[in-house]
């Protein structure tokens, strides 16, 4: 199949944009999993809530109100979830956590239908980000470039916080060995709460930036859950490096697989997942703990 350089550049940008969206979702979930040892299958529902909050706020005050306030609103939902449910379930074992959070998916699905209905909502791209920009010899939508830049900026910010700050050192210590971290005087419970809320806010941010590209529907959280779990399994639990690596691998395999082998595109990612599980069951870049 012959294509010019511009075509492949366009596909690479599409893959990178998908990867950054998955990264925003997976980093919150993988650090929650790695630090708290908590299986939160309802993380995708928080992503859907972020999209709905953004759509509602954008209808009142424009896109940027939804962009900045939707993550805060989802973090508030995270506070309620942690206080009312997650904190009580942390010591209950993975099977109970899976069952409870799986049920929570359907609870939140019905709540979104009650408040917003079944009709799809849409958000207009802000005027600042409309149109296309010339990038590497191709014309590419400005908003998609914004998503790529946002994902890279958040990756850089998290990398700085985790590697260069005291809070990052405490998080790394909690992921590696939470019991020893508590013995050293780290307030592990407060750390769990903070990380959980930040993870929820990142899920809400992912929903807010995805809303102008996708239809905002009640089941969008279910649609994104499997790709996010695949990213985490491939990259490794509790690791920033694993989250970005898994997101890039998924995005590029999915995008280029659809071009090079469309008949196999739906199974390529699962074949890669199976290969990683056989060769390195803990993922490519897991946290030490």
CSV table of C-alpha atoms in Angstrom, one decimal:
chain,number,residue,atom,x,y,z
A,1,UNK,CA,0.0,0.0,0.0
A,2,UNK,CA,1.7,3.2,-1.2
A,3,UNK,CA,1.3,6.4,0.7
A,4,UNK,CA,3.3,9.6,0.8
A,5,UNK,CA,5.1,11.0,3.8
A,6,UNK,CA,2.3,13.4,4.6
A,7,UNK,CA,-0.2,10.5,5.0
A,8,UNK,CA,2.1,8.7,7.5
A,9,UNK,CA,2.7,12.0,9.4
A,10,UNK,CA,-1.1,12.4,9.6
A,11,UNK,CA,-1.5,8.9,11.0
A,12,UNK,CA,1.3,9.4,13.5
A,13,UNK,CA,-0.4,12.6,14.7
A,14,UNK,CA,-3.7,10.7,15.1
A,15,UNK,CA,-1.9,8.0,17.0
A,16,UNK,CA,-0.3,10.5,19.3
A,17,UNK,CA,-3.5,12.3,19.9
A,18,UNK,CA,-5.3,9.0,20.9
A,19,UNK,CA,-2.3,8.1,23.1
A,20,UNK,CA,-2.4,11.4,25.0
A,21,UNK,CA,-6.1,11.0,25.7
A,22,UNK,CA,-5.5,7.5,27.0
A,23,UNK,CA,-2.6,8.7,29.1
A,24,UNK,CA,-4.8,11.3,30.9
A,25,UNK,CA,-7.1,8.4,31.9
A,26,UNK,CA,-4.5,5.7,32.6
A,27,UNK,CA,-2.1,7.7,34.8
A,28,UNK,CA,-4.8,8.4,37.4
A,29,UNK,CA,-6.0,4.8,37.4
A,30,UNK,CA,-2.5,3.2,37.4
A,31,UNK,CA,-1.2,5.3,40.3
A,32,UNK,CA,-4.4,4.7,42.3
A,33,UNK,CA,-4.0,1.0,41.6
A,34,UNK,CA,-0.2,1.0,42.4
A,35,UNK,CA,-0.4,3.1,45.5
A,36,UNK,CA,-3.7,2.1,47.0
A,37,UNK,CA,-3.9,-1.5,45.6
A,38,UNK,CA,-7.5,-0.7,44.8
A,39,UNK,CA,-9.2,-2.0,41.6
A,40,UNK,CA,-11.4,0.9,40.6
A,41,UNK,CA,-13.3,-0.2,37.5
A,42,UNK,CA,-15.5,2.9,37.8
A,43,UNK,CA,-12.7,5.2,36.6
A,44,UNK,CA,-14.2,5.3,33.1
A,45,UNK,CA,-17.5,6.5,34.6
A,46,UNK,CA,-15.6,9.5,36.1
A,47,UNK,CA,-14.3,10.2,32.6
A,48,UNK,CA,-17.9,10.2,31.3
A,49,UNK,CA,-18.9,12.5,34.2
A,50,UNK,CA,-16.2,14.9,33.2
A,51,UNK,CA,-17.5,15.1,29.7
A,52,UNK,CA,-21.1,15.7,31.0
A,53,UNK,CA,-20.0,18.4,33.4
A,54,UNK,CA,-17.9,20.1,30.7
A,55,UNK,CA,-20.9,20.0,28.3
A,56,UNK,CA,-23.2,21.5,31.0
A,57,UNK,CA,-20.8,24.2,32.0
A,58,UNK,CA,-19.9,25.0,28.4
A,59,UNK,CA,-23.6,25.7,27.7
A,60,UNK,CA,-23.5,28.3,30.4
A,61,UNK,CA,-20.1,29.9,30.2
A,62,UNK,CA,-18.3,28.5,27.1
A,63,UNK,CA,-15.8,25.8,26.5
A,64,UNK,CA,-13.1,27.1,28.9
A,65,UNK,CA,-15.4,27.1,31.9
A,66,UNK,CA,-16.1,23.5,31.2
A,67,UNK,CA,-12.4,22.7,30.7
A,68,UNK,CA,-11.3,24.2,34.0
A,69,UNK,CA,-14.3,23.4,36.2
A,70,UNK,CA,-15.2,19.9,35.0
A,71,UNK,CA,-12.0,18.3,36.6
A,72,UNK,CA,-12.8,20.1,39.8
A,73,UNK,CA,-16.4,18.8,39.8
A,74,UNK,CA,-15.2,15.2,39.1
A,75,UNK,CA,-12.6,15.6,41.9
A,76,UNK,CA,-15.5,16.5,44.2
A,77,UNK,CA,-17.3,13.3,43.2
A,78,UNK,CA,-14.1,11.5,44.0
A,79,UNK,CA,-14.1,13.0,47.5
A,80,UNK,CA,-17.7,11.6,48.0
A,81,UNK,CA,-16.7,8.2,46.6
A,82,UNK,CA,-13.6,8.0,48.7
A,83,UNK,CA,-15.4,9.0,51.9
A,84,UNK,CA,-18.5,6.9,51.4
A,85,UNK,CA,-17.1,3.8,49.7
A,86,UNK,CA,-13.5,3.5,48.6
A,87,UNK,CA,-12.0,4.0,52.1
A,88,UNK,CA,-14.2,1.3,53.5
A,89,UNK,CA,-13.4,-1.1,50.6
A,90,UNK,CA,-9.6,-0.7,50.6
A,91,UNK,CA,-8.9,-3.7,52.8
A,92,UNK,CA,-11.7,-5.9,51.4
A,93,UNK,CA,-9.6,-7.7,48.8
A,94,UNK,CA,-9.6,-7.4,45.0
A,95,UNK,CA,-12.6,-9.5,44.2
A,96,UNK,CA,-14.9,-7.4,46.4
A,97,UNK,CA,-13.4,-4.3,44.9
A,98,UNK,CA,-14.0,-5.5,41.4
A,99,UNK,CA,-17.6,-6.4,42.2
A,100,UNK,CA,-18.5,-3.2,44.0
A,101,UNK,CA,-16.8,-0.8,41.4
A,102,UNK,CA,-18.3,-2.8,38.6
A,103,UNK,CA,-21.7,-2.2,40.1
A,104,UNK,CA,-20.8,1.4,40.6
A,105,UNK,CA,-20.4,1.7,36.8
A,106,UNK,CA,-24.1,0.9,36.3
A,107,UNK,CA,-25.1,3.2,39.2
A,108,UNK,CA,-23.3,6.1,37.6
A,109,UNK,CA,-24.6,5.2,34.2
A,110,UNK,CA,-28.2,5.4,35.4
A,111,UNK,CA,-27.5,8.6,37.3
A,112,UNK,CA,-26.2,10.3,34.1
A,113,UNK,CA,-29.3,9.1,32.2
A,114,UNK,CA,-31.5,10.6,35.0
A,115,UNK,CA,-29.8,14.0,35.0
A,116,UNK,CA,-28.9,14.3,31.3
A,117,UNK,CA,-31.0,11.8,29.4
A,118,UNK,CA,-30.0,9.4,26.7
A,119,UNK,CA,-29.6,12.0,23.9
A,120,UNK,CA,-25.9,12.7,23.0
A,121,UNK,CA,-24.6,16.1,23.9
A,122,UNK,CA,-22.0,18.1,22.0
A,123,UNK,CA,-19.5,20.9,22.8
A,124,UNK,CA,-18.2,23.4,20.3
A,125,UNK,CA,-14.5,23.7,19.9
A,126,UNK,CA,-13.4,27.1,21.2
A,127,UNK,CA,-12.7,29.8,18.6
A,128,UNK,CA,-9.1,29.9,19.6
A,129,UNK,CA,-8.6,26.3,18.7
A,130,UNK,CA,-10.7,26.0,15.5
A,131,UNK,CA,-9.2,25.5,12.1
A,132,UNK,CA,-6.0,23.8,11.1
A,133,UNK,CA,-2.3,24.4,11.5
A,134,UNK,CA,0.5,23.4,9.2
A,135,UNK,CA,2.6,20.8,11.1
A,136,UNK,CA,5.4,18.7,9.7
A,137,UNK,CA,4.1,19.3,6.2
A,138,UNK,CA,0.5,18.5,6.8
A,139,UNK,CA,-2.6,20.4,7.8
A,140,UNK,CA,-3.9,19.1,11.1
A,141,UNK,CA,-6.8,20.3,13.3
A,142,UNK,CA,-5.6,22.8,15.9
A,143,UNK,CA,-7.8,21.2,18.7
A,144,UNK,CA,-6.2,17.8,18.2
A,145,UNK,CA,-2.7,19.4,18.4
A,146,UNK,CA,-4.0,21.1,21.7
A,147,UNK,CA,-4.8,17.6,23.1
A,148,UNK,CA,-1.3,16.4,22.2
A,149,UNK,CA,0.3,19.4,23.8
A,150,UNK,CA,-1.9,19.1,26.9
A,151,UNK,CA,-1.0,15.4,27.4
A,152,UNK,CA,2.7,16.1,27.0
A,153,UNK,CA,2.5,19.1,29.4
A,154,UNK,CA,0.8,17.0,32.1
A,155,UNK,CA,3.3,14.2,31.6
A,156,UNK,CA,6.2,16.7,32.1
A,157,UNK,CA,4.5,18.2,35.1
A,158,UNK,CA,3.9,14.8,36.7
A,159,UNK,CA,7.4,13.6,35.9
A,160,UNK,CA,8.7,16.7,37.7
A,161,UNK,CA,6.5,16.3,40.7
A,162,UNK,CA,7.2,12.6,41.1
A,163,UNK,CA,11.0,12.9,40.6
A,164,UNK,CA,11.9,16.3,42.1
A,165,UNK,CA,9.5,17.1,44.9
A,166,UNK,CA,8.9,15.8,48.4
A,167,UNK,CA,5.3,14.8,47.7
A,168,UNK,CA,6.6,12.8,44.7
A,169,UNK,CA,9.1,11.0,46.9
A,170,UNK,CA,6.3,10.1,49.4
A,171,UNK,CA,4.2,8.8,46.5
A,172,UNK,CA,7.0,6.7,45.2
A,173,UNK,CA,7.7,5.4,48.7
A,174,UNK,CA,4.0,4.5,49.2
A,175,UNK,CA,3.9,2.7,45.9
A,176,UNK,CA,7.1,0.7,46.6
A,177,UNK,CA,6.2,-0.2,50.2
A,178,UNK,CA,3.2,1.5,51.9
A,179,UNK,CA,3.8,-0.1,55.3
A,180,UNK,CA,7.4,1.1,55.5
A,181,UNK,CA,6.4,4.5,54.3
A,182,UNK,CA,3.9,4.7,57.2
A,183,UNK,CA,6.7,3.7,59.6
A,184,UNK,CA,8.8,6.5,58.3
A,185,UNK,CA,6.1,9.0,59.4
A,186,UNK,CA,4.4,9.5,56.0
A,187,UNK,CA,0.6,10.1,56.4
A,188,UNK,CA,-0.3,7.3,53.9
A,189,UNK,CA,-4.0,7.8,54.4
A,190,UNK,CA,-3.8,11.4,53.4
A,191,UNK,CA,-1.6,10.5,50.5
A,192,UNK,CA,-4.1,7.9,49.3
A,193,UNK,CA,-6.9,10.5,49.5
A,194,UNK,CA,-4.9,13.1,47.6
A,195,UNK,CA,-3.8,10.7,44.9
A,196,UNK,CA,-7.3,9.4,44.4
A,197,UNK,CA,-8.7,12.9,44.0
A,198,UNK,CA,-6.0,13.9,41.6
A,199,UNK,CA,-6.7,10.7,39.6
A,200,UNK,CA,-10.4,11.6,39.5
A,201,UNK,CA,-9.6,15.1,38.3
A,202,UNK,CA,-7.4,13.8,35.5
A,203,UNK,CA,-10.2,11.5,34.4
A,204,UNK,CA,-12.6,14.5,34.4
A,205,UNK,CA,-10.0,16.5,32.4
A,206,UNK,CA,-9.8,13.7,29.8
A,207,UNK,CA,-13.6,13.7,29.5
A,208,UNK,CA,-13.6,17.5,29.1
A,209,UNK,CA,-11.1,17.5,26.3
A,210,UNK,CA,-12.6,14.4,24.5
A,211,UNK,CA,-16.1,15.9,24.5
A,212,UNK,CA,-15.7,18.1,21.4
A,213,UNK,CA,-14.3,15.2,19.5
A,214,UNK,CA,-16.8,12.5,20.6
A,215,UNK,CA,-20.5,12.4,21.3
A,216,UNK,CA,-21.1,12.7,25.0
A,217,UNK,CA,-23.2,9.7,25.8
A,218,UNK,CA,-23.9,7.7,29.0
A,219,UNK,CA,-21.9,4.7,27.9
A,220,UNK,CA,-18.7,6.5,26.8
A,221,UNK,CA,-17.1,5.5,30.1
A,222,UNK,CA,-17.7,1.8,29.3
A,223,UNK,CA,-16.3,2.3,25.8
A,224,UNK,CA,-13.0,3.7,27.1
A,225,UNK,CA,-12.5,1.3,30.1
A,226,UNK,CA,-11.1,-1.7,28.2
A,227,UNK,CA,-8.5,0.4,26.2
A,228,UNK,CA,-7.4,2.0,29.5
A,229,UNK,CA,-7.0,-1.3,31.3
A,230,UNK,CA,-5.0,-2.6,28.3
A,231,UNK,CA,-2.7,0.4,28.6
A,232,UNK,CA,-2.2,-0.2,32.3
A,233,UNK,CA,-1.4,-3.9,31.8
A,234,UNK,CA,1.0,-3.3,29.0
A,235,UNK,CA,2.8,-0.4,30.7
A,236,UNK,CA,2.9,-1.8,34.2
A,237,UNK,CA,1.1,-0.7,37.4
A,238,UNK,CA,1.9,2.4,39.5
A,239,UNK,CA,4.4,3.8,37.0
A,240,UNK,CA,4.4,7.1,35.1
A,241,UNK,CA,6.8,5.6,32.6
A,242,UNK,CA,4.5,2.6,32.2
A,243,UNK,CA,1.4,4.8,31.7
A,244,UNK,CA,3.0,6.9,28.9
A,245,UNK,CA,4.6,3.8,27.3
A,246,UNK,CA,1.4,1.8,27.3
A,247,UNK,CA,-0.6,4.7,25.9
A,248,UNK,CA,1.8,5.3,23.1
A,249,UNK,CA,2.0,1.6,22.2
A,250,UNK,CA,-1.8,1.3,22.2
A,251,UNK,CA,-2.3,4.5,20.2
A,252,UNK,CA,0.2,3.6,17.5
A,253,UNK,CA,-0.7,-0.1,17.2
A,254,UNK,CA,-4.4,0.8,17.0
A,255,UNK,CA,-4.0,3.6,14.4
A,256,UNK,CA,-1.4,2.0,12.2
A,257,UNK,CA,-3.0,-1.4,12.5
A,258,UNK,CA,-6.2,0.0,11.0
A,259,UNK,CA,-4.2,1.3,8.0
A,260,UNK,CA,-1.8,-1.6,7.4
A,261,UNK,CA,-4.0,-4.5,8.4
A,262,UNK,CA,-7.6,-3.4,8.6
A,263,UNK,CA,-8.8,-7.0,8.7
A,264,UNK,CA,-6.7,-7.6,11.9
A,265,UNK,CA,-7.0,-4.2,13.4
A,266,UNK,CA,-9.5,-5.3,16.1
A,267,UNK,CA,-7.3,-8.1,17.4
A,268,UNK,CA,-3.8,-6.6,17.1
A,269,UNK,CA,-3.9,-4.8,20.4
A,270,UNK,CA,-5.2,-7.9,22.1
A,271,UNK,CA,-2.5,-10.0,20.5
A,272,UNK,CA,0.1,-7.5,21.8
A,273,UNK,CA,-1.5,-7.7,25.3
A,274,UNK,CA,-1.3,-11.5,25.3
A,275,UNK,CA,2.4,-11.3,24.2
A,276,UNK,CA,3.2,-8.9,27.0
A,277,UNK,CA,1.4,-11.0,29.6
A,278,UNK,CA,3.4,-14.1,28.5
A,279,UNK,CA,6.8,-12.4,28.3
A,280,UNK,CA,6.5,-10.0,31.2
A,281,UNK,CA,3.3,-10.4,33.2
A,282,UNK,CA,4.0,-7.4,35.4
A,283,UNK,CA,4.1,-5.1,32.4
A,284,UNK,CA,6.9,-3.2,30.7
A,285,UNK,CA,7.7,-0.6,33.3
A,286,UNK,CA,6.0,-1.5,36.6
A,287,UNK,CA,6.7,0.3,39.9
A,288,UNK,CA,9.0,-1.5,42.2
A,289,UNK,CA,6.3,-2.4,44.7
